[in-house]
C-alpha cells in the first residue's frame, strides 16, 4: 500500500511496516540497541509515535533509532553537547524577549548543524562514513556539530535539529516545545510514495513552540528564522513556500499541522456538552489525554494528568501481534466525555526505575 494523503490525512502505508520490520530486525540482531530505545518512556514514544508533546522531557540518555545511526542525547557523556548548551546560554543573556530567545536558539542550532541548503545532506552522509558507524551504533548528537573534529563544519538533518531544539529550550527554560515527525509535500500531492521516489525527500521533522499562549510551527531545517502562526483548531493546512511552491506539513499517521500538540485554554472550557466523542479522530487529537497506568493499579484504571484523576478502564485486551494491548477508557474534560483508545506493545516496555526493573503495568507509560 502506497503512502497517501487522503481527506487531509497522511497514511504511511507500507512505509510504516517497512520501518517496523527494520527496527525489529535490528533489535533482534543487537539487543543492546533495543534496550537503549526502551530505556525511557520518552525514547519509546518517539520510536512508536514519532512525536514528543509539550510535557515530554528528553532525559539524558534519550535514544532514537534511525537507518543511519542510533542517535543519543546525553549530557553526561557528550562534552560537545554541553559546550554547545553553555554557548547558547551565554548568548541568551544578551537577548530580550521570548521570541528573540526562541529564534536565537534556532539559529544557533542550524549553524551548528551546517546551516541551510542542499549541501547539508551530503555533509551528513560524509560524516556518517567518516565515523565508520555500523547500523545501530550509538552516535552522540555533539559529534554532528561544528567543532566535533578539526575542520568539520557540522551536519545535522531535520531530526537532529528538532530533537536538539526541544532538549535545549527545556534545559534552558526558553519555551514549551513539541517535536513532530511526518512528511512535507506539495499542496496538491496525494501519493507520498511517488513524490518520495521522484524527488528523494518527503519525510521531515519540525517543532511546535508556544509563545504568549499561542502555538507556532518552527522548521529549523528550512525556515529557522521565522515562526509560522497557526490556529490548530480550525483544521487548515499548515504550509510553507519554497521557491514559489507551497509545501504542506502532515504529521506521522495523521492530519495536517499540529493539532496533536494543541492544548485548549481554560477560556474554551465554559461550554457543557454531554455527547461522547472519540480521541481517535484526526480533528480531536489535540485533546491529548496524557494518561498512564499508575504503579499498583492493576488493570482497573488509568491516571490522567490532564484531569488529575483516575479514569476507569472500559476495555483492556490483546490485539494484533502478541504483546500488543489496546486500552479503552472514557475521559471527561472540557465539559465533554471523550473516548480514548491507544494500542501499545506491552512485552517490550521495560526500563529501569527507582524500584528496579518494571513493566508497563507497574511503572506506567505516559501517552500510551
Coordinates of C-alpha atoms in Angstrom, one line a residue:
X1 CA 0.0 0.0 0.0
X2 CA 1.4 3.4 -1.0
X3 CA 1.8 6.2 1.4
X4 CA -1.1 8.6 0.6
X5 CA -2.7 11.9 1.5
X6 CA -6.5 11.4 1.6
X7 CA -9.1 13.6 3.2
X8 CA -6.5 15.8 4.7
X9 CA -4.7 12.9 6.4
X10 CA -1.4 11.3 5.8
X11 CA -1.4 7.5 5.9
X12 CA 2.2 6.0 5.8
X13 CA 1.0 2.7 4.2
X14 CA 3.7 0.1 3.6
X15 CA 6.4 2.6 4.7
X16 CA 5.3 2.1 8.3
X17 CA 5.6 -1.7 8.1
X18 CA 9.0 -1.4 6.4
X19 CA 10.3 0.7 9.3
X20 CA 8.8 -1.5 11.9
X21 CA 10.3 -4.6 10.3
X22 CA 13.7 -2.9 10.0
X23 CA 13.6 -1.9 13.7
X24 CA 12.6 -5.4 14.7
X25 CA 15.4 -7.0 12.7
X26 CA 18.0 -4.6 14.2
X27 CA 16.7 -5.2 17.7
X28 CA 16.9 -8.9 17.3
X29 CA 20.5 -8.7 15.9
X30 CA 21.6 -6.2 18.6
X31 CA 19.5 -6.4 21.8
X32 CA 21.6 -3.6 23.3
X33 CA 20.1 -1.2 20.8
X34 CA 16.5 -2.1 21.8
X35 CA 17.5 -1.8 25.4
X36 CA 18.7 1.8 24.9
X37 CA 15.5 2.7 23.0
X38 CA 13.3 1.2 25.7
X39 CA 15.3 2.8 28.5
X40 CA 12.8 5.7 28.9
X41 CA 9.1 6.2 28.1
X42 CA 10.1 9.3 26.0
X43 CA 12.5 7.4 23.8
X44 CA 9.9 4.7 23.3
X45 CA 7.2 7.2 22.5
X46 CA 9.4 8.8 19.8
X47 CA 10.1 5.3 18.4
X48 CA 6.4 4.3 18.3
X49 CA 4.5 7.6 17.6
X50 CA 7.1 9.9 16.0
X51 CA 6.1 12.8 18.3
X52 CA 7.0 14.4 21.6
X53 CA 4.5 16.8 23.1
X54 CA 5.0 19.9 25.2
X55 CA 5.0 18.0 28.5
X56 CA 7.5 15.3 27.3
X57 CA 11.0 15.8 28.7
X58 CA 14.0 14.4 26.9
X59 CA 16.1 12.7 29.5
X60 CA 19.9 12.3 29.3
X61 CA 20.3 9.0 27.6
X62 CA 17.5 9.6 25.2
X63 CA 18.0 7.3 22.2
X64 CA 16.3 7.3 18.7
X65 CA 16.9 4.6 16.1
X66 CA 17.4 5.6 12.5
X67 CA 18.6 3.8 9.5
X68 CA 22.0 5.6 9.7
X69 CA 22.5 5.8 13.4
X70 CA 21.3 5.3 16.9
X71 CA 21.1 9.0 18.0
X72 CA 21.8 9.6 21.6
X73 CA 21.3 12.8 23.6
X74 CA 23.2 12.6 26.8
X75 CA 24.9 15.5 28.6
X76 CA 26.7 13.1 30.9
X77 CA 28.6 11.5 28.0
X78 CA 28.6 14.3 25.4
X79 CA 31.0 17.2 26.2
X80 CA 30.4 18.8 22.8
X81 CA 26.7 19.0 23.7
X82 CA 27.5 20.6 27.0
X83 CA 29.8 23.1 25.3
X84 CA 27.1 24.0 22.8
X85 CA 24.4 24.4 25.5
X86 CA 26.8 26.7 27.5
X87 CA 27.4 28.8 24.4
X88 CA 23.7 29.1 23.8
X89 CA 23.1 30.0 27.4
X90 CA 25.7 32.8 27.3
X91 CA 24.2 34.2 24.1
X92 CA 20.7 34.2 25.6
X93 CA 21.8 36.6 28.3
X94 CA 22.1 39.2 25.6
X95 CA 18.6 38.6 24.1
X96 CA 15.5 40.2 25.4
X97 CA 12.0 38.8 25.0
X98 CA 10.9 35.2 24.5
X99 CA 10.6 35.5 20.7
X100 CA 14.2 36.6 20.3
X101 CA 15.3 33.8 22.6
X102 CA 13.5 31.2 20.6
X103 CA 14.9 32.4 17.2
X104 CA 18.4 32.7 18.7
X105 CA 18.3 29.0 19.8
X106 CA 17.0 28.0 16.4
X107 CA 19.7 30.0 14.6
X108 CA 22.5 28.5 16.8
X109 CA 21.3 25.0 16.1
X110 CA 21.1 25.5 12.3
X111 CA 24.6 27.0 12.4
X112 CA 26.0 24.1 14.5
X113 CA 24.5 21.6 12.1
X114 CA 25.9 23.1 8.9
X115 CA 23.4 25.8 8.0
X116 CA 20.9 25.5 5.2
X117 CA 20.9 24.2 1.6
X118 CA 21.4 21.1 -0.4
X119 CA 25.0 20.5 0.9
X120 CA 23.7 19.6 4.3
X121 CA 22.5 16.0 3.4
X122 CA 25.8 15.4 1.5
X123 CA 27.8 16.6 4.5
X124 CA 25.8 14.3 6.8
X125 CA 26.4 11.3 4.7
X126 CA 30.1 12.1 4.6
X127 CA 30.1 12.4 8.4
X128 CA 28.5 9.0 8.8
X129 CA 31.1 7.5 6.6
X130 CA 33.9 9.2 8.4
X131 CA 32.6 8.0 11.8
X132 CA 32.5 4.4 10.4
X133 CA 29.3 3.5 12.2
X134 CA 27.8 0.1 12.0
X135 CA 24.0 0.0 11.9
X136 CA 22.8 0.6 15.4
X137 CA 26.0 2.1 16.7
X138 CA 25.4 5.0 19.1
X139 CA 26.0 8.5 17.8
X140 CA 26.2 11.3 20.4
X141 CA 24.5 14.3 18.9
X142 CA 27.5 16.5 19.7
X143 CA 29.5 14.5 17.1
X144 CA 27.4 16.1 14.3
X145 CA 28.0 19.7 15.5
X146 CA 30.6 22.1 14.2
X147 CA 33.9 21.7 16.0
X148 CA 33.5 17.9 16.5
X149 CA 36.7 17.4 14.6
X150 CA 39.3 19.8 13.1
X151 CA 37.8 21.4 10.0
X152 CA 34.4 19.8 10.4
X153 CA 31.6 22.3 9.8
X154 CA 28.7 20.3 11.2
X155 CA 25.9 18.4 9.5
X156 CA 22.6 17.7 11.1
X157 CA 19.3 16.7 9.5
X158 CA 15.8 17.8 10.5
X159 CA 15.5 15.0 13.1
X160 CA 18.7 16.1 14.8
X161 CA 17.6 19.8 14.8
X162 CA 14.1 19.2 16.1
X163 CA 15.2 16.9 18.9
X164 CA 18.1 19.2 20.0
X165 CA 15.8 22.2 20.0
X166 CA 13.3 20.5 22.3
X167 CA 16.2 19.4 24.6
X168 CA 17.9 22.8 24.7
X169 CA 14.8 25.0 25.2
X170 CA 13.6 22.8 28.0
X171 CA 17.0 22.7 29.7
X172 CA 17.5 26.5 29.5
X173 CA 13.8 27.3 30.2
X174 CA 13.3 29.2 27.0
X175 CA 9.8 27.9 26.0
X176 CA 7.5 24.9 25.7
X177 CA 8.2 22.9 22.7
X178 CA 6.9 19.8 20.8
X179 CA 8.8 17.7 18.3
X180 CA 6.8 16.3 15.4
X181 CA 7.8 13.9 12.6
X182 CA 5.8 13.4 9.4
X183 CA 6.1 14.4 5.8
X184 CA 6.2 17.7 3.9
X185 CA 4.8 17.5 0.3
X186 CA 3.4 20.0 -2.3
X187 CA -0.1 21.2 -1.7
X188 CA -1.6 19.1 -4.5
X189 CA 0.3 15.9 -3.6
X190 CA -1.8 12.7 -3.0
X191 CA 0.7 9.9 -3.5
X192 CA 3.5 10.5 -1.0
X193 CA 5.4 7.3 -2.0
X194 CA 5.5 8.5 -5.7
X195 CA 6.6 12.0 -4.6
X196 CA 9.4 10.4 -2.4
X197 CA 10.6 8.3 -5.4
X198 CA 10.6 11.2 -7.8
X199 CA 12.2 13.8 -5.5
X200 CA 14.2 11.9 -3.0
X201 CA 12.6 13.5 0.0
X202 CA 9.3 13.7 1.9
X203 CA 10.0 12.6 5.4
X204 CA 10.5 15.6 7.8
X205 CA 10.6 16.7 11.4
X206 CA 9.8 20.1 12.9
X207 CA 8.9 21.8 16.2
X208 CA 5.9 23.5 17.7
X209 CA 6.6 26.3 20.2
X210 CA 4.2 28.0 22.5
X211 CA 4.6 31.8 22.7
X212 CA 2.2 34.0 24.6
X213 CA -0.3 31.2 24.8
X214 CA -0.3 30.5 21.0
X215 CA 1.3 27.7 19.0
X216 CA 3.7 28.3 16.2
X217 CA 5.5 26.0 13.8
X218 CA 9.3 26.2 13.6
X219 CA 11.2 24.4 10.8
X220 CA 14.9 24.7 11.7
X221 CA 15.8 22.8 8.5
X222 CA 14.1 25.2 6.1
X223 CA 13.0 28.4 7.8
X224 CA 14.9 28.6 11.1
X225 CA 14.5 32.4 11.5
X226 CA 10.7 32.6 11.5
X227 CA 7.7 31.2 13.3
X228 CA 4.7 30.2 11.3
X229 CA 1.5 31.4 13.0
X230 CA -1.1 28.6 13.4
X231 CA -4.6 28.1 14.5
X232 CA -4.6 24.4 15.4
X233 CA -8.3 24.2 16.0
X234 CA -9.5 25.3 12.5
X235 CA -8.2 22.3 10.5
X236 CA -6.5 24.5 7.9
X237 CA -3.4 23.1 6.2
X238 CA 0.0 24.2 7.6
X239 CA 2.1 25.4 4.7
X240 CA 5.4 27.0 3.8
X241 CA 6.6 28.3 0.5
X242 CA 9.9 27.4 -1.1
X243 CA 10.8 29.0 -4.5
X244 CA 7.1 29.6 -5.2
X245 CA 5.9 26.1 -4.3
X246 CA 3.6 25.6 -1.3
X247 CA 4.5 22.6 0.8
X248 CA 2.2 21.2 3.4
X249 CA 3.2 19.5 6.7
X250 CA 1.4 16.3 7.7
X251 CA 2.2 14.6 11.0
X252 CA 3.1 10.9 11.0
X253 CA 0.0 8.9 10.5
X254 CA -2.2 11.9 11.0
X255 CA -3.6 15.2 9.6
X256 CA -2.0 18.5 8.6
X257 CA -0.5 20.7 11.2
X258 CA -0.1 20.3 14.9
X259 CA -3.5 19.5 16.4
X260 CA -2.0 16.7 18.4
X261 CA 0.2 19.2 20.3
X262 CA -2.6 21.7 20.8
X263 CA -3.9 22.4 24.3
X264 CA -7.2 24.4 24.6
X265 CA -7.1 27.3 27.0
X266 CA -9.2 27.5 30.1
X267 CA -11.5 30.0 28.4
X268 CA -12.6 27.4 25.9
X269 CA -14.0 25.1 28.6
X270 CA -17.1 27.1 29.5
X271 CA -19.5 25.1 27.4
X272 CA -21.1 22.0 28.9
X273 CA -21.8 19.2 26.5
X274 CA -22.7 15.6 27.1
X275 CA -22.1 13.9 23.9
X276 CA -19.3 11.3 23.7
X277 CA -16.6 11.8 21.1
X278 CA -13.5 9.8 20.1
X279 CA -9.9 10.8 20.5
X280 CA -9.1 8.6 17.6
X281 CA -10.4 11.1 15.1
X282 CA -7.8 13.4 13.5
X283 CA -9.8 16.5 14.4
X284 CA -9.8 15.7 18.2
X285 CA -6.2 14.5 18.7
X286 CA -5.4 17.9 20.1
X287 CA -7.1 16.9 23.3
X288 CA -4.1 14.8 24.4
X289 CA -5.3 12.9 27.5
X290 CA -1.7 12.5 28.9
X291 CA -2.7 9.3 30.8
X292 CA -0.8 6.3 32.1
X293 CA -1.2 3.1 34.1
X294 CA -0.1 4.0 37.6
X295 CA 2.0 1.7 39.7
X296 CA -0.1 -0.8 41.7
X297 CA -3.3 0.0 39.8
X298 CA -3.5 -3.4 38.1
X299 CA -5.6 -3.2 35.0
X300 CA -8.6 -1.3 36.5
X301 CA -7.8 2.3 35.9
X302 CA -5.6 4.9 34.2
X303 CA -4.5 8.2 35.8
X304 CA -4.7 11.3 33.6
X305 CA -2.5 14.3 34.3
X306 CA -4.9 16.4 32.2
X307 CA -7.7 15.9 34.6
X308 CA -5.7 15.0 37.7
X309 CA -7.8 12.0 38.4
X310 CA -8.1 8.3 37.7
X311 CA -10.4 7.0 34.9
X312 CA -11.9 3.6 34.8
X313 CA -10.6 1.3 32.0
X314 CA -13.5 0.1 29.9
X315 CA -11.5 -2.4 27.9
X316 CA -8.0 -3.9 28.0
X317 CA -7.3 -6.6 25.5
X318 CA -4.6 -8.1 23.4
X319 CA -4.8 -7.1 19.8
X320 CA -2.8 -7.8 16.7
X321 CA 0.6 -9.4 17.2
X322 CA 1.4 -11.0 20.5
X323 CA 2.1 -8.3 23.2
X324 CA 0.1 -5.5 21.6
X325 CA -2.5 -4.3 24.1
X326 CA -5.4 -1.9 23.4
X327 CA -6.7 0.2 26.3
X328 CA -10.0 2.0 26.0
X329 CA -11.5 4.4 28.5
X330 CA -13.7 7.5 28.9
X331 CA -12.1 10.8 29.6
X332 CA -14.2 13.6 31.0
X333 CA -12.8 17.1 30.2
X334 CA -13.8 20.4 28.6
X335 CA -17.4 19.7 29.5
X336 CA -17.4 16.6 27.3
X337 CA -16.9 12.9 27.5
X338 CA -14.1 11.8 25.2
X339 CA -13.4 8.1 24.4
X340 CA -9.7 7.4 24.3
X341 CA -8.1 4.4 22.7
X342 CA -4.4 3.5 22.4
X343 CA -2.5 0.5 21.3
X344 CA 0.8 -0.3 23.0
X345 CA 3.4 -3.1 22.9
X346 CA 3.4 -4.4 26.4
X347 CA 6.0 -7.1 26.5
X348 CA 8.8 -4.8 25.3
X349 CA 8.0 -1.9 27.6
X350 CA 10.6 -2.4 30.4
X351 CA 13.1 0.1 31.7
X352 CA 15.0 0.7 35.0
X353 CA 13.1 2.7 37.7
X354 CA 13.8 3.8 41.2
X355 CA 12.4 0.5 42.4
X356 CA 14.2 -1.7 39.9
X357 CA 13.2 -3.0 36.5
X358 CA 9.5 -2.7 35.8
X359 CA 6.9 -3.1 33.1
X360 CA 4.1 -1.1 31.6
X361 CA 1.6 -2.2 34.3
X362 CA 3.9 -1.4 37.2
X363 CA 5.8 1.7 36.0
X364 CA 3.3 3.5 33.8
X365 CA 3.7 4.9 30.4
X366 CA 2.7 8.5 29.5
X367 CA 0.6 8.9 26.4
X368 CA 0.1 5.2 25.9

